mmCIF file of C-alpha atoms in Angstrom:
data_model
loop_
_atom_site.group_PDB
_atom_site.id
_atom_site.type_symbol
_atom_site.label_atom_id
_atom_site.label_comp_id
_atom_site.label_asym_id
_atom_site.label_seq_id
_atom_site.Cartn_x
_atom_site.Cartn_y
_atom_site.Cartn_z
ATOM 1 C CA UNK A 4 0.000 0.000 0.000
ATOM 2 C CA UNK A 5 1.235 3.246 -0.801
ATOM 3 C CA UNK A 6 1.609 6.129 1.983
ATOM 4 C CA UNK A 7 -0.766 8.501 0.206
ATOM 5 C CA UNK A 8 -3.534 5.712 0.816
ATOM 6 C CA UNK A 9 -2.318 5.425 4.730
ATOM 7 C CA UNK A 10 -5.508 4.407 6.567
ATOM 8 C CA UNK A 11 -6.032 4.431 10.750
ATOM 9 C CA UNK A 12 -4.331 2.013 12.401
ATOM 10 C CA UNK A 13 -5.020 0.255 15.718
ATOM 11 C CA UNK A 14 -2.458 2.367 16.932
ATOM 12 C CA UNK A 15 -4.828 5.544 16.085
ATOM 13 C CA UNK A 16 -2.983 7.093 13.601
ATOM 14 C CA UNK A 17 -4.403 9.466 11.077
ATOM 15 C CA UNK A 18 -6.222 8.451 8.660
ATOM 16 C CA UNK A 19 -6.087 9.995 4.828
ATOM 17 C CA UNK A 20 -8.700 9.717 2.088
ATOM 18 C CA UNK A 21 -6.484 10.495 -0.812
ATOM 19 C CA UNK A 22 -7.662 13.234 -3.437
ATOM 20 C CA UNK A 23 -8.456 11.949 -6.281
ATOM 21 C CA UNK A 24 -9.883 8.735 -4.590
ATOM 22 C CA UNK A 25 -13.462 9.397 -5.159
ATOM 23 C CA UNK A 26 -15.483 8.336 -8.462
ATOM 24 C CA UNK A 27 -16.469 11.566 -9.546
ATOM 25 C CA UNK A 28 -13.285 13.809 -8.497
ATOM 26 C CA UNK A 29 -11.779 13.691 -11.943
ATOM 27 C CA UNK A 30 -15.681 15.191 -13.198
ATOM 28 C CA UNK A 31 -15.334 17.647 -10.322
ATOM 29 C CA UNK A 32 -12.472 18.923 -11.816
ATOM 30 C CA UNK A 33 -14.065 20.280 -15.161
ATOM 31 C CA UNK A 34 -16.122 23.088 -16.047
ATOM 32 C CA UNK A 35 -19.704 22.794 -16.063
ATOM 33 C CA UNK A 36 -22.264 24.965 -18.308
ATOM 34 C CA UNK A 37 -25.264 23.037 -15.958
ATOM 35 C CA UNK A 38 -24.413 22.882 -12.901
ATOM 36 C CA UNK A 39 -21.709 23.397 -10.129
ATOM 37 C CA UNK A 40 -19.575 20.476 -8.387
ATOM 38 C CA UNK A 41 -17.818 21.192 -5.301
ATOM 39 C CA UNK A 42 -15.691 18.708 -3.452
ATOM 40 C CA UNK A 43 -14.953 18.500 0.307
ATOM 41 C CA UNK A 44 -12.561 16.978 2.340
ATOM 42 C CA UNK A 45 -14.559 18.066 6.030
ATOM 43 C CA UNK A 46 -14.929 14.875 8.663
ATOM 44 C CA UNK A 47 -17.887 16.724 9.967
ATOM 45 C CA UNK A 48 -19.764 17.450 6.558
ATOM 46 C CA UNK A 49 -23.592 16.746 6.142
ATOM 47 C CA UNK A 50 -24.899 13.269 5.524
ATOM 48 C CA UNK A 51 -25.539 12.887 1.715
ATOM 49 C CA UNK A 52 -29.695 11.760 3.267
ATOM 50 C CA UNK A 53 -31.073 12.831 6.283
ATOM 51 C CA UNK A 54 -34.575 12.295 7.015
ATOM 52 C CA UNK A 55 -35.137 13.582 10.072
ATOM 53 C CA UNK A 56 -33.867 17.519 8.570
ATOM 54 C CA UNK A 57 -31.967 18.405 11.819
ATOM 55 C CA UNK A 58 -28.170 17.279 12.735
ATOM 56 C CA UNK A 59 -26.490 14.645 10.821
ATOM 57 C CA UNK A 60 -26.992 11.205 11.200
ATOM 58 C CA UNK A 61 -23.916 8.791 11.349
ATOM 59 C CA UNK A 62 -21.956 11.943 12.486
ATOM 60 C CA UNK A 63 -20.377 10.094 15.520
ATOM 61 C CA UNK A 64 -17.017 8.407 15.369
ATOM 62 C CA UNK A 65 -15.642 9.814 11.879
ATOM 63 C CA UNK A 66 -12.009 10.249 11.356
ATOM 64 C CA UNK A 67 -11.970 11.303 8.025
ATOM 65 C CA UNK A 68 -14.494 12.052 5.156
ATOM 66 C CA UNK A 69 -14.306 13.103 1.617
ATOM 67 C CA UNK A 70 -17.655 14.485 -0.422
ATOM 68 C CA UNK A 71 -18.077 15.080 -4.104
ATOM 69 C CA UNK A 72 -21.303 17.062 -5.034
ATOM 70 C CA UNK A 73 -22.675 18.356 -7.887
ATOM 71 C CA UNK A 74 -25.935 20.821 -8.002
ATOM 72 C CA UNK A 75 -28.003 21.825 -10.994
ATOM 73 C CA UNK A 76 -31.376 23.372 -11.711
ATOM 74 C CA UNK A 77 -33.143 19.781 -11.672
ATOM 75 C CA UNK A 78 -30.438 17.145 -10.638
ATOM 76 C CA UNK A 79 -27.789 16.772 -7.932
ATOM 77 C CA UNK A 80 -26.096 14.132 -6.964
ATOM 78 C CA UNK A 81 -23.528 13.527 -4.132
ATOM 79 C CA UNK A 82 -20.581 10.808 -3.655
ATOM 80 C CA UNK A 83 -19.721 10.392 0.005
ATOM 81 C CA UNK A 84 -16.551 8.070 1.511
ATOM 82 C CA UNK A 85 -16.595 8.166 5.139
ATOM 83 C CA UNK A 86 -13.666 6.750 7.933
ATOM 84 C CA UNK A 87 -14.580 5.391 11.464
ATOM 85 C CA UNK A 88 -12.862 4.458 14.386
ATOM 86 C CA UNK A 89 -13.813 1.469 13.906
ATOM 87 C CA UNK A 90 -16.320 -1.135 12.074
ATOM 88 C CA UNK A 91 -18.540 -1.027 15.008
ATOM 89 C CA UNK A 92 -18.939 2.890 14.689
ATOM 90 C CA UNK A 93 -19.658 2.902 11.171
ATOM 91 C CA UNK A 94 -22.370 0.087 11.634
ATOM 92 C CA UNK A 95 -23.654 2.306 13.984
ATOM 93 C CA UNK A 96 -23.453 4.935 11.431
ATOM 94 C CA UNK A 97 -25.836 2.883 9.246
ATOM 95 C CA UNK A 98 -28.064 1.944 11.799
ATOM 96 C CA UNK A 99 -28.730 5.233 13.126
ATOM 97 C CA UNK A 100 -30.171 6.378 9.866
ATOM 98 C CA UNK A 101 -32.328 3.552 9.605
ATOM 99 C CA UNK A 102 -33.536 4.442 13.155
ATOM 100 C CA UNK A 103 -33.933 8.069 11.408
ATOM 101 C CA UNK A 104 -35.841 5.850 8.749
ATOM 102 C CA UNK A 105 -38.379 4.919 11.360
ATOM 103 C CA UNK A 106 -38.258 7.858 13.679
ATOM 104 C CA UNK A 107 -38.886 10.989 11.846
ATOM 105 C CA UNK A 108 -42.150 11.712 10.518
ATOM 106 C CA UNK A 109 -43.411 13.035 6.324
ATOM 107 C CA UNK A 110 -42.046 16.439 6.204
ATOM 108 C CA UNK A 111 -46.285 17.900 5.761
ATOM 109 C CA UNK A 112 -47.572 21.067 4.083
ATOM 110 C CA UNK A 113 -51.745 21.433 3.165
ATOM 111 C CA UNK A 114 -51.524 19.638 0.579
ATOM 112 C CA UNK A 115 -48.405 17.706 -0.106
ATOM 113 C CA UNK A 116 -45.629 15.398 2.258
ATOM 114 C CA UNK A 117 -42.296 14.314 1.905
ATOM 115 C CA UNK A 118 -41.667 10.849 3.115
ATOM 116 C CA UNK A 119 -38.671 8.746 3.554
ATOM 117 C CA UNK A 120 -38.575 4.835 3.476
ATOM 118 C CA UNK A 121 -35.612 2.366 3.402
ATOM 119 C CA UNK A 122 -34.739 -1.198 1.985
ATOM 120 C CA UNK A 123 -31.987 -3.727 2.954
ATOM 121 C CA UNK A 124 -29.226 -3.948 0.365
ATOM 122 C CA UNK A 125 -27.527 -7.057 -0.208
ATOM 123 C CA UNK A 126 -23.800 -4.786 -0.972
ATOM 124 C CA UNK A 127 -20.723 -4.536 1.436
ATOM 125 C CA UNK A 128 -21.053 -6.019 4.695
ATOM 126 C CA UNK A 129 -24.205 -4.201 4.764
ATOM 127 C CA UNK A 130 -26.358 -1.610 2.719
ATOM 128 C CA UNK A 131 -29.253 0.738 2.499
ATOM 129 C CA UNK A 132 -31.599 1.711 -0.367
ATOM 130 C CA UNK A 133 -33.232 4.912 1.017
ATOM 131 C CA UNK A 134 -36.352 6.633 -1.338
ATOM 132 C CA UNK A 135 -37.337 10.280 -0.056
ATOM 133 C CA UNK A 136 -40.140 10.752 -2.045
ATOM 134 C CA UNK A 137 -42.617 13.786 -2.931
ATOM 135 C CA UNK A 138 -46.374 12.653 -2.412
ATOM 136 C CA UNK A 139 -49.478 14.385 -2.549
ATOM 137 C CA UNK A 140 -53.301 12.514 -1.642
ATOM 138 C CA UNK A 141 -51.382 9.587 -0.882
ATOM 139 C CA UNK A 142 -49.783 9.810 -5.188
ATOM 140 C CA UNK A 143 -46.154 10.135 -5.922
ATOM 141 C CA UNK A 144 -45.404 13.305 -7.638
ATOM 142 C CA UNK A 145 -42.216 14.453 -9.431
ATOM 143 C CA UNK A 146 -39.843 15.253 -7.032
ATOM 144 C CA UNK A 147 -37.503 12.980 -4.854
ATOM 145 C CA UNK A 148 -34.016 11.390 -3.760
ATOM 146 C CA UNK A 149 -32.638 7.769 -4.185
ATOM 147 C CA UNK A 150 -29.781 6.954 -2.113
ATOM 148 C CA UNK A 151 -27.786 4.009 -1.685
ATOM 149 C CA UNK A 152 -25.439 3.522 1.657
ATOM 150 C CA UNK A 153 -23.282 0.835 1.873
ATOM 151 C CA UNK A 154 -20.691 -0.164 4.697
ATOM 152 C CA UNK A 155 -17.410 -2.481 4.708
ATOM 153 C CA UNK A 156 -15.387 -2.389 7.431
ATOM 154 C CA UNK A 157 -14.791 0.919 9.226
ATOM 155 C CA UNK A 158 -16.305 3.183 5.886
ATOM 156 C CA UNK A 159 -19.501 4.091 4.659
ATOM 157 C CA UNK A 160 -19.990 4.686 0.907
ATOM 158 C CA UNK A 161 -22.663 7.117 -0.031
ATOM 159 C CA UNK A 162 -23.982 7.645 -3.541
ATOM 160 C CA UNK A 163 -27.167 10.160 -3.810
ATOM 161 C CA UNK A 164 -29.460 11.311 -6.452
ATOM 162 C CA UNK A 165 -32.082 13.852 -6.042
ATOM 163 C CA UNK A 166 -34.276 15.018 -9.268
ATOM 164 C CA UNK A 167 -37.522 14.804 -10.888
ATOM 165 C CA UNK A 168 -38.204 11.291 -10.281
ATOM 166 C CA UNK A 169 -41.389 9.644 -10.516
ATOM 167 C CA UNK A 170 -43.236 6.838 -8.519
ATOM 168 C CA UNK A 171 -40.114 5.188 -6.768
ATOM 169 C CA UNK A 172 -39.113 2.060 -8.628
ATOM 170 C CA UNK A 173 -36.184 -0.216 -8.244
ATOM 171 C CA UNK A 174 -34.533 1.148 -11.026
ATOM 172 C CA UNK A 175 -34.076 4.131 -9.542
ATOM 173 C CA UNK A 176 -30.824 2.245 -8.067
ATOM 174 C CA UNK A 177 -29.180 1.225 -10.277
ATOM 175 C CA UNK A 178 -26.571 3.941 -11.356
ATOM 176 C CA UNK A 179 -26.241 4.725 -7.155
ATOM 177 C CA UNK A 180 -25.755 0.966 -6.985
ATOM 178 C CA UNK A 181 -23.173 0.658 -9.928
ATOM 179 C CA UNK A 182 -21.128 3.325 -8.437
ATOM 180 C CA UNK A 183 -21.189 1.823 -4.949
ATOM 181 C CA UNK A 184 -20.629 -1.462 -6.261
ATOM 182 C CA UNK A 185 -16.853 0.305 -8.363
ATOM 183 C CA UNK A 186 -16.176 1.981 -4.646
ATOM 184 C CA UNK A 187 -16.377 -1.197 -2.767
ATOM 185 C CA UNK A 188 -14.192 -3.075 -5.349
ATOM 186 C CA UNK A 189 -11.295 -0.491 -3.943
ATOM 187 C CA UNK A 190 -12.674 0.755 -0.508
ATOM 188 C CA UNK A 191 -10.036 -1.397 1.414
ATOM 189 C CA UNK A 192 -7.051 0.467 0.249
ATOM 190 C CA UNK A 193 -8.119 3.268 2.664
ATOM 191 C CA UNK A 194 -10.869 1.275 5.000
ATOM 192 C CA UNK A 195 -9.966 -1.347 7.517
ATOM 193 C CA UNK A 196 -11.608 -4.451 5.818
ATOM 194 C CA UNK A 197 -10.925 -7.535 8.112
#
């Protein structure tokens, strides 16, 4: 392994998400005529989902994080790799926004909520298919976010889409999937796997 991908040891050394690591860096790194991409490199930076609207779930026990977004008029996506101390914290991680899954109610106005919902996802050691959807009289309307989170070891990989989707389908995955499934094949070089 080569220094630049140095990852926390037992010991409790730092640990270093390289730049350049993440899938869509290299896109970051272009000009856009659409839409704006920003990257980050802050432990403490926002969930890529968060269904409760306040805080930020899986915030505890991070010792490095790395964020790649991208915001247009009707799309954004976001690409999140995120260090724990340990695997234990970043299970927690995972599990505390499923409890957010459960815990936090439809985001309500007269006539229209915002509801979240969340799958398991056979990817990693464990994963997450999370739908935030726009409905209105109980009917899906345009407007929502499909998010896969996955977790191997002490990381959590994030991929997020948010856009004029439809009625949620299982579809709606599969690019979020895809890109998890290219960050997983690599993860270890930075995570502790075993």
């Amino acid at each position: 392994m080569t220094p630049a991908l140095a990852f926390a040891s037992s010991s409790g050394s730092a640990a270093a998400i390289p730049p350049g690591f993440l899938l869509y860096e290299k896109a970051a790194q272009q000009k856009s005529v659409t839409g704006m991409w920003s990257v980050s490199q802050a432990k403490d930076a926002k969930l890529a989902v968060n269904p409760c609207y306040t805080g930020s779930p899986a915030a505890a026990g991070r010792i490095a994080a790395r964020t790649v977004t991208y915001v247009a008029v009707s799309d954004q996506h976001s690409e999140q790799v995120i260090l724990y101390q340990s695997a234990k914290a970043a299970a927690q991680a995972l599990a505390d926004v499923r409890k957010a899954l459960v815990r936090c109610p439809a985001i309500q106005t007269s006539q229209t909520a915002y509801r979240y919902s969340g799958v398991a996802l056979a990817l990693g050691d464990e994963g997450l298919a999370v739908t935030g959807q726009l409905y209105q009289g109980g009917k899906a309307k345009v407007g929502g976010e499909r998010v896969v989170l996955t977790r191997r070891g002490n990381a959590l990989v994030v991929y997020a889409r948010s856009g004029e989707w439809g009625a949620p389908d299982k579809t709606d995955f599969a690019r979020q999937t895809k890109d998890a499934q290219t960050m997983l094949a690599k993860i270890c070089q930075v995570a502790r796997c075993s």
